[in-house]
Tab-separated table of C-alpha atoms (C1' of nucleotides) in Angstrom:
chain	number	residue	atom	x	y	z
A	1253	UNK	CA	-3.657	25.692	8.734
A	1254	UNK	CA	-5.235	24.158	11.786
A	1255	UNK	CA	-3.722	20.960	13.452
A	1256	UNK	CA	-6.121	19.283	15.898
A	1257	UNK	CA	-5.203	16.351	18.236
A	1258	UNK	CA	-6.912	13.618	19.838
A	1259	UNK	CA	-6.662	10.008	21.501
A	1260	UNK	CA	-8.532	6.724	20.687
A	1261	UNK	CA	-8.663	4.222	23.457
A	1262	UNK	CA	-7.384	0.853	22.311
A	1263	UNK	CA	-7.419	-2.189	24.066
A	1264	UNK	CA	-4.106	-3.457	24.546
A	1265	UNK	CA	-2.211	-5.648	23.678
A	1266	UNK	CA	-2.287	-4.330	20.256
A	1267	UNK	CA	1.188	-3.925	18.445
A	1268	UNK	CA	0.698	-0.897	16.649
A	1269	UNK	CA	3.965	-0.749	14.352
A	1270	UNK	CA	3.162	-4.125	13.475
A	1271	UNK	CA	-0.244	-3.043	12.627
A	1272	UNK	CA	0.943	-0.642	10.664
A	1273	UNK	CA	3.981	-2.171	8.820
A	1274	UNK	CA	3.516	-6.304	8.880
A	1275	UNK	CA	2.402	-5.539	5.023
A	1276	UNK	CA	3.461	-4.017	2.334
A	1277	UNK	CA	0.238	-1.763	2.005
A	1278	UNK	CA	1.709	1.434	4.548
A	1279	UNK	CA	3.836	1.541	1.438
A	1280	UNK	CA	1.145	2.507	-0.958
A	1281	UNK	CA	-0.159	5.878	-1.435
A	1282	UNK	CA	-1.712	7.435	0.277
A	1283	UNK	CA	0.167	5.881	3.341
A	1284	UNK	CA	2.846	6.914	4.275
A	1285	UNK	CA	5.227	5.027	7.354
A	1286	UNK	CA	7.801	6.761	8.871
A	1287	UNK	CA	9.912	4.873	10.690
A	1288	UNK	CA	11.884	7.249	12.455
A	1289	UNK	CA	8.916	8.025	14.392
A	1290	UNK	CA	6.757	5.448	13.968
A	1291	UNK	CA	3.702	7.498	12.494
A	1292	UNK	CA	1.982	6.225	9.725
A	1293	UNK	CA	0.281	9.115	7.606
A	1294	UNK	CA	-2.788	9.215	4.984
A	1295	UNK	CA	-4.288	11.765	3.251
A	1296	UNK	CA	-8.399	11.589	3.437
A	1297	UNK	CA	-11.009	13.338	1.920
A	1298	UNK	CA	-14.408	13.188	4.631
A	1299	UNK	CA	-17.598	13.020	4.104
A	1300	UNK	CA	-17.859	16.909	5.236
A	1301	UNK	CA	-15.883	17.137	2.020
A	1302	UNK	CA	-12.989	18.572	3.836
A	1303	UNK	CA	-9.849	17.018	2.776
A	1304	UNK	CA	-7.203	16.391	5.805
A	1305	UNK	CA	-3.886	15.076	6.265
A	1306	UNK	CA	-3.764	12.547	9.729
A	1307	UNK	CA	-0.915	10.978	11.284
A	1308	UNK	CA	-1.898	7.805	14.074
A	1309	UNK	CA	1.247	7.407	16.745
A	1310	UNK	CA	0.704	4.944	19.810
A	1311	UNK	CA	0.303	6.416	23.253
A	1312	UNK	CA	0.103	3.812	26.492
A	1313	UNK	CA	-3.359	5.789	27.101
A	1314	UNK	CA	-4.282	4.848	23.132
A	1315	UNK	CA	-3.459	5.698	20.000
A	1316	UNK	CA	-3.071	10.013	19.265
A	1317	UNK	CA	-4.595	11.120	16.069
A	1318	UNK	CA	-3.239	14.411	14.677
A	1319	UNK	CA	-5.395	15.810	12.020
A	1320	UNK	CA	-4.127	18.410	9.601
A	1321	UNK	CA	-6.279	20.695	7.978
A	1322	UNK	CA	-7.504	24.347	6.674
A	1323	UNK	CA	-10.536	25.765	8.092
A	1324	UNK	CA	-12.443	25.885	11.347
A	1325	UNK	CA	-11.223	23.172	13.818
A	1326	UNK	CA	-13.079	19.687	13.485
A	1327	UNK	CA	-16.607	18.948	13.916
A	1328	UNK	CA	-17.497	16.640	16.088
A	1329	UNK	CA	-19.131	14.391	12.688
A	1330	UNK	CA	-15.385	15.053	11.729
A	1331	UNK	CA	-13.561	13.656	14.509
A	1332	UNK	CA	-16.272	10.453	14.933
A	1333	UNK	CA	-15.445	9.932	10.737
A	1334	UNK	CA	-11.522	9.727	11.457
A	1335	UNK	CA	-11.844	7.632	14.003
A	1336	UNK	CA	-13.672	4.983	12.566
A	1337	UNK	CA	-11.505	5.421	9.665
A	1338	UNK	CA	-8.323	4.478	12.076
A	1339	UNK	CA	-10.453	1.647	13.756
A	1340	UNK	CA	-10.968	0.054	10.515
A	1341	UNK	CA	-7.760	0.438	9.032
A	1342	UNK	CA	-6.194	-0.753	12.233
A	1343	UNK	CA	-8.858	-3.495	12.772
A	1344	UNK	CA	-9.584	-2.380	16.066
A	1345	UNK	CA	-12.487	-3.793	16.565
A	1346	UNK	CA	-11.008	-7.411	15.764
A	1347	UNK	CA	-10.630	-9.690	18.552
A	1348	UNK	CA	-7.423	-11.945	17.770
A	1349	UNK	CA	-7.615	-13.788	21.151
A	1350	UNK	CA	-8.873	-16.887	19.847
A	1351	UNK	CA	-5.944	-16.890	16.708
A	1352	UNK	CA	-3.198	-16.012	20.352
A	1353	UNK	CA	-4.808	-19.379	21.882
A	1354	UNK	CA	-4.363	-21.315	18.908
A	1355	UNK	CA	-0.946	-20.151	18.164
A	1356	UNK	CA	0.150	-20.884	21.995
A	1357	UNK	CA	-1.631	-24.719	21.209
A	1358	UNK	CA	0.410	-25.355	17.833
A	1359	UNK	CA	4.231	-23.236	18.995
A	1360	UNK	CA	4.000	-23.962	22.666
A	1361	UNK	CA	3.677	-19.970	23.465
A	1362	UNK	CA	1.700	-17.207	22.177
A	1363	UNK	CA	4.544	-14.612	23.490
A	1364	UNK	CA	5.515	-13.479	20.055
A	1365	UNK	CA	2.008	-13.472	19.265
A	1366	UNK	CA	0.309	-11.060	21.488
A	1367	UNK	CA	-1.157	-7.733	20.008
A	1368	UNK	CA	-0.090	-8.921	16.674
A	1369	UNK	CA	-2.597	-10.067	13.697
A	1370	UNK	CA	-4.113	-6.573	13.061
A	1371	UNK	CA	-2.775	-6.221	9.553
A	1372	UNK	CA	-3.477	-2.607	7.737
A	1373	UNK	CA	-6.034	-2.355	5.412
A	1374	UNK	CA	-7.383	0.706	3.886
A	1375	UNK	CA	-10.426	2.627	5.005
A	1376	UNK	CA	-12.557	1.112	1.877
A	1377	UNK	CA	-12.929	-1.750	0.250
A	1378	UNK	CA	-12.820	-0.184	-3.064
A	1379	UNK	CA	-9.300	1.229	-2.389
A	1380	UNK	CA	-8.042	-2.415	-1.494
A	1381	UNK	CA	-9.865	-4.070	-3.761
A	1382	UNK	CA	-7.867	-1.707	-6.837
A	1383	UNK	CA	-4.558	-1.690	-4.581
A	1384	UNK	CA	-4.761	-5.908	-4.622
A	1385	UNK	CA	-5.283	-5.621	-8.561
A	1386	UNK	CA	-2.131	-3.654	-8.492
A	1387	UNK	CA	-0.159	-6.515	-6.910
A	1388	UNK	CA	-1.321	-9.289	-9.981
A	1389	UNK	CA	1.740	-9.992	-12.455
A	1390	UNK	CA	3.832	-7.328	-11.156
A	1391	UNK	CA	6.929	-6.386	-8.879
A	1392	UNK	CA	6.343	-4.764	-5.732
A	1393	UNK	CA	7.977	-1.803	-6.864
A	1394	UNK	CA	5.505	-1.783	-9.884
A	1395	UNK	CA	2.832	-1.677	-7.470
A	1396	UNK	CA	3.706	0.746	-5.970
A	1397	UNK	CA	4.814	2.741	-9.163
A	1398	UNK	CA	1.320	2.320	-10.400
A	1399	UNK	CA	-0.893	3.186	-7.160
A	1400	UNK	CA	1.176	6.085	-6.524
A	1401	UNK	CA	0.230	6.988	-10.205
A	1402	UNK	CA	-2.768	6.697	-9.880
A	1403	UNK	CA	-3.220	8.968	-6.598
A	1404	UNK	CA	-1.069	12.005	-8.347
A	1405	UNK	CA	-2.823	11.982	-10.829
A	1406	UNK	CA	-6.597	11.627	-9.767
A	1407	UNK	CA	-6.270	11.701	-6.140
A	1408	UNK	CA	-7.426	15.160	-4.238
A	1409	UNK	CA	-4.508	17.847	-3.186
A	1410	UNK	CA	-4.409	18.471	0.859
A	1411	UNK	CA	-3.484	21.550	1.439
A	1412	UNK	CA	-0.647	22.503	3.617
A	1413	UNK	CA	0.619	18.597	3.315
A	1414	UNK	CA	3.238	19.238	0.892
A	1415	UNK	CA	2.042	17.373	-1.784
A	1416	UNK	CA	-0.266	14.596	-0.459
A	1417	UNK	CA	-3.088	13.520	-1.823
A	1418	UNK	CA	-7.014	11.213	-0.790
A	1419	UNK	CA	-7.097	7.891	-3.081
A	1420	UNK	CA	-9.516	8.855	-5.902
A	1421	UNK	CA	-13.200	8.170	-5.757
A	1422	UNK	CA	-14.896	5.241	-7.999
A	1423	UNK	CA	-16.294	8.265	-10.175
A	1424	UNK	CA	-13.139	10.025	-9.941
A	1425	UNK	CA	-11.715	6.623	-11.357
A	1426	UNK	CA	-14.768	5.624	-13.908
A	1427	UNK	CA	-14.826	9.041	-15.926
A	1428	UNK	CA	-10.878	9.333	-16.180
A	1429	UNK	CA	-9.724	9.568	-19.664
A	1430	UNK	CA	-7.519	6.894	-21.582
A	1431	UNK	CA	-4.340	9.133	-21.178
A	1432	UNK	CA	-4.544	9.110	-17.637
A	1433	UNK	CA	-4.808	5.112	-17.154
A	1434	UNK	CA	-1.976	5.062	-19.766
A	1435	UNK	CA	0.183	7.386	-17.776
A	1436	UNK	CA	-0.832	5.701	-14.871
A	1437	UNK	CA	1.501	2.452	-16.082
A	1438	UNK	CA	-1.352	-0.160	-15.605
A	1439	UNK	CA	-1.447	-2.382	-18.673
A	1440	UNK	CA	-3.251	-5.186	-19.642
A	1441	UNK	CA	-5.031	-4.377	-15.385
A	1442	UNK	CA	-6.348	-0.926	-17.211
A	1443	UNK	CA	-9.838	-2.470	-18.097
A	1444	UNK	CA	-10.187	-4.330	-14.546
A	1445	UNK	CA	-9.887	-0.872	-12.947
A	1446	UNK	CA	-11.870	1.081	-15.191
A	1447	UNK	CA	-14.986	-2.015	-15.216
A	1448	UNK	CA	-14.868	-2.036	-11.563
A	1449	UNK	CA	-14.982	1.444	-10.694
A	1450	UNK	CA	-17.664	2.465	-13.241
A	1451	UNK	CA	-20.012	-0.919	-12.356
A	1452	UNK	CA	-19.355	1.275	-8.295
A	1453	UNK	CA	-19.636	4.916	-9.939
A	1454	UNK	CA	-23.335	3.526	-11.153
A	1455	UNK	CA	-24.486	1.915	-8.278
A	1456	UNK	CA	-24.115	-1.425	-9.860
A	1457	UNK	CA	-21.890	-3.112	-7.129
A	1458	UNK	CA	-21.874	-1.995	-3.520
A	1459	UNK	CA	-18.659	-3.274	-2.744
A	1460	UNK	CA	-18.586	-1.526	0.929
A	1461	UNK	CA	-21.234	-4.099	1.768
A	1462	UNK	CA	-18.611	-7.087	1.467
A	1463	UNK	CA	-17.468	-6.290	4.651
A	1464	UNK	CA	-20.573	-7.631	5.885
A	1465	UNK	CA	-19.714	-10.553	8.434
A	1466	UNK	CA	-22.771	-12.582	8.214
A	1467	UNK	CA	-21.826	-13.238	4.197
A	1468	UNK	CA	-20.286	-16.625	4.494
A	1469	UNK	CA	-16.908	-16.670	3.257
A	1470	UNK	CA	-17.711	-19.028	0.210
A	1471	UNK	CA	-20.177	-16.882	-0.586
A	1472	UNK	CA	-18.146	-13.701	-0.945
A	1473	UNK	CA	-15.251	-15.937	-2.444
A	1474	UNK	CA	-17.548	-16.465	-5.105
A	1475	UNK	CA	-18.670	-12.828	-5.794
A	1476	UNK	CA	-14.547	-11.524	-5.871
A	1477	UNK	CA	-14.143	-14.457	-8.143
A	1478	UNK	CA	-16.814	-13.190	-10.412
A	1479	UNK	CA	-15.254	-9.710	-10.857
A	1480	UNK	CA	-13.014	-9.416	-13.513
A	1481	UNK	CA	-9.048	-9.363	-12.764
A	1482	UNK	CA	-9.672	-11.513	-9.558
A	1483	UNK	CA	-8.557	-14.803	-9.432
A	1484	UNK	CA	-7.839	-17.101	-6.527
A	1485	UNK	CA	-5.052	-15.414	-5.734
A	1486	UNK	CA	-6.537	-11.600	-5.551
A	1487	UNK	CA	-9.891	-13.378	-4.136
A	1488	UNK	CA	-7.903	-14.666	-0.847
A	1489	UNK	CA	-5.747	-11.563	-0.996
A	1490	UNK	CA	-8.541	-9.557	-0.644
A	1491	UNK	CA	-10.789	-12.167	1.761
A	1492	UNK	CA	-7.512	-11.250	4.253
A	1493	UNK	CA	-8.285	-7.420	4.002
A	1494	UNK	CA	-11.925	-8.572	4.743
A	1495	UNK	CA	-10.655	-9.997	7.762
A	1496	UNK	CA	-11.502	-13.873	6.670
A	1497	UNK	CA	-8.146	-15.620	7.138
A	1498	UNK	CA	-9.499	-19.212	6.310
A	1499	UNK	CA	-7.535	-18.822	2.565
A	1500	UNK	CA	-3.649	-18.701	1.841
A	1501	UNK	CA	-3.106	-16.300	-0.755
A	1502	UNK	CA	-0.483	-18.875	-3.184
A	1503	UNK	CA	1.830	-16.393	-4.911
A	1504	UNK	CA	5.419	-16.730	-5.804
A	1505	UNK	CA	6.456	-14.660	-2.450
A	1506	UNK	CA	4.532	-17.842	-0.185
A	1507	UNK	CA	6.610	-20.290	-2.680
A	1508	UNK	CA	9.376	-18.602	-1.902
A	1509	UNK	CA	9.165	-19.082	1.484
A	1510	UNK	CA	7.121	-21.756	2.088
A	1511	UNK	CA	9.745	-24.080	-0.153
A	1512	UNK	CA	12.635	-23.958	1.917
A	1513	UNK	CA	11.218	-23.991	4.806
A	1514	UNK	CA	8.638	-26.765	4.579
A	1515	UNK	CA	10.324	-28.891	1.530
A	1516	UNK	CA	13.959	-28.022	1.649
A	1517	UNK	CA	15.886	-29.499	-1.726
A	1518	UNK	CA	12.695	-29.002	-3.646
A	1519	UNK	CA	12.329	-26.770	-6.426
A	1520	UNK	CA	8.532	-26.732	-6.954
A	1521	UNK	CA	5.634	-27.436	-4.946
A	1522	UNK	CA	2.188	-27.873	-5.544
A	1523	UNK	CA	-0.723	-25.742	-4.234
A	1524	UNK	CA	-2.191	-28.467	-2.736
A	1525	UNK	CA	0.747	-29.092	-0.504
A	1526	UNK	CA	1.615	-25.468	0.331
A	1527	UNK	CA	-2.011	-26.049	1.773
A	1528	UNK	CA	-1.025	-28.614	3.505
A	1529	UNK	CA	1.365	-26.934	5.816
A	1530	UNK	CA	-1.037	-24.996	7.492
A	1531	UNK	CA	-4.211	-26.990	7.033
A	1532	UNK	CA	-4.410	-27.182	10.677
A	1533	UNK	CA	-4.898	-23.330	11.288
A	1534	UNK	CA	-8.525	-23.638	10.847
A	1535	UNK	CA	-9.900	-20.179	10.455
A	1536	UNK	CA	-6.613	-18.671	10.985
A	1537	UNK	CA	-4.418	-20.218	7.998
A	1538	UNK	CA	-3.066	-16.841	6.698
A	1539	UNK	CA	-2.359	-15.161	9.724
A	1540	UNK	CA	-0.292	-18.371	10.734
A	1541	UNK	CA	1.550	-18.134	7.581
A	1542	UNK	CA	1.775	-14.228	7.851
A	1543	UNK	CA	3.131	-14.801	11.389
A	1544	UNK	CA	5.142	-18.033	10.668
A	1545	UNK	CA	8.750	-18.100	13.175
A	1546	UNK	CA	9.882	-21.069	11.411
A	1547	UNK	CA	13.732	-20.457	10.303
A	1548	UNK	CA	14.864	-20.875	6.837
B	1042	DT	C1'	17.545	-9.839	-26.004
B	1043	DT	C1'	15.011	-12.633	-23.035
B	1044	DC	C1'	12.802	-13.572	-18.856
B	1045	DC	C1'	9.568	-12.742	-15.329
B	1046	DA	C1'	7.100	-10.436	-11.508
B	1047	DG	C1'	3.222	-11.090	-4.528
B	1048	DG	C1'	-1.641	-13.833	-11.926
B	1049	DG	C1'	-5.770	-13.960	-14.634
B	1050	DG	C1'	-8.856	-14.433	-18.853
B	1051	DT	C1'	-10.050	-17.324	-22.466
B	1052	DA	C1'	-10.380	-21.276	-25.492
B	1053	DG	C1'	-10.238	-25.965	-25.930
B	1054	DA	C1'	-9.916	-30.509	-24.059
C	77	DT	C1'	-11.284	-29.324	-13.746
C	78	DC	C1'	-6.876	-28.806	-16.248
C	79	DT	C1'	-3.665	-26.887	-19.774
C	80	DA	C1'	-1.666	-23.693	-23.288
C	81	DC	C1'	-1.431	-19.271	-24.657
C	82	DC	C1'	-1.910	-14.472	-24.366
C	83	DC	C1'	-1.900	-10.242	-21.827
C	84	DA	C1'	1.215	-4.476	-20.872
C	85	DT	C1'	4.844	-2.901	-18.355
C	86	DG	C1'	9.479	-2.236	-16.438
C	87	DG	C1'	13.512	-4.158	-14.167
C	88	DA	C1'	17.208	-7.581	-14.169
DNA sequence: TTCCAGGGGTAGA
DNA sequence: TCTACCCATGGA
């Protein structure tokens, strides 16, 4: 086993344990938080088709990347791959400034604001796009029941990680057998994942390319809506992993906080006026909600 | 047993 | 556009 170490520069202020665990998705495999010391963990499979283990920690002089993995040590093609991996997943790249400015406008400071905003998304669009499929209908623990299914049982091994394991391919995905989707606890969702990935595994739909920033957001609104298992609340679910935060995602976890908060004594609330609360958020609607102070 | 979860598809108005 | 009904699964 090799393990090879190196730092990113980041730009700071950029709260990396908020980053990391702000959402629920360092909880799905193949992330892995540990809090104790603050290093979150994912098994990957590069394009070299070496598959590696790699832990991200923050450093003041940037964030340390330890790779795990059997072989020679990394190739320079390696090393460039897992760091745009971690820039991606961390939206590093992302310039929150103008969402700190707005928040200091509409709370009177941005001090609890600062670094914050960079919620963790996975290193493909394909792998969010299945994990926010997982999160329709279900508990959170059935979410997570069912992704971590599916990784054990189609996902890659790592060796020397103990057991971890790279999210499966679209192929991977499209050609598994009926058993394995019915082991894998998905349901009624089984078809949504298995039309997806195949319409990926032949070349169909390029879903990578919806990260594409000159699509208008309507526009790509309008394709997730088109896919089956997406409706409005996947579509802004996964418009927020595309870094578009003009949407609220309306579920029954935004009811449940939005209701006492904004329309105390009330029972139910419509969309519309959920909407309402942060209409003035402009393009920053979710991340205001996401990042909302206001006590219960 | 029944209800429902970080909803969505479909048919019918 | 809106509503009723159905959808697998597991936990409460």
């Amino acid at each position: 086993m090799h393990v090879s170490s190196f730092i990113i520069p980041v730009q700071y202020p950029f709260d990396f344990v908020s980053a990391a665990t702000a959402h629920g998705w360092c909880q799905l495999a193949p992330m892995h938080w540990d809090a104790e010391t603050e290093t979150l963990v994912r098994g990957e499979r590069l394009g070299s088709g070496r598959n590696i283990l790699f832990s991200m920690r923050r450093l003041d002089e940037g964030l340390e990347l330890t790779v795990r993995h059997d072989g020679e040590g990394l190739t320079e093609a390696e090393r460039v791959e897992i760091s745009q991996k971690t820039m991606t997943m961390l939206r590093l790249e992302t310039d929150f400034t103008p969402f700190y400015e707005l928040y200091s406008e509409m709370r009177g400071s941005s001090e609890n604001i600062l670094g914050k905003g960079h919620l963790l998304r996975s290193p493909t669009v394909f792998e969010d796009f299945m994990k926010t499929i997982c999160t329709t209908n279900i508990t959170w623990s059935g979410t997570r029941r069912m992704i971590g299914n599916l990784v054990d049982l189609l996902g890659e091994e790592i060796p020397f990680s103990d057991g971890a394991r790279t999210f499966p391919s679209p192929e991977k995905i499209a050609a598994a057998p009926d058993s394995v989707f019915a082991a894998c606890g998905f349901g009624y969702r089984a078809e949504y994942i298995r039309s997806s990935a195949q319409q990926i595994a032949t070349g169909k739909l390029d879903m990578e390319a919806w990260q594409d920033e000159s699509i208008p957001t309507g526009e790509l609104k309008k394709r997730l809506l088109g896919m089956k298992g997406i409706g409005p609340y996947a579509a802004s679910t996964m418009l927020m992993l595309l870094g578009r935060y003009d949407e609220l995602a309306i579920d029954s976890e935004m009811k449940a906080f939005v209701i006492p908060r904004y329309f105390p004594g009330k029972s139910t609330v419509s969309e519309r006026d959920i909407r309402g609360v942060y209409s003035g958020w402009g393009q920053w609607k979710y991340l205001a909600y996401w990042f909302d102070p206001t006590p219960k």
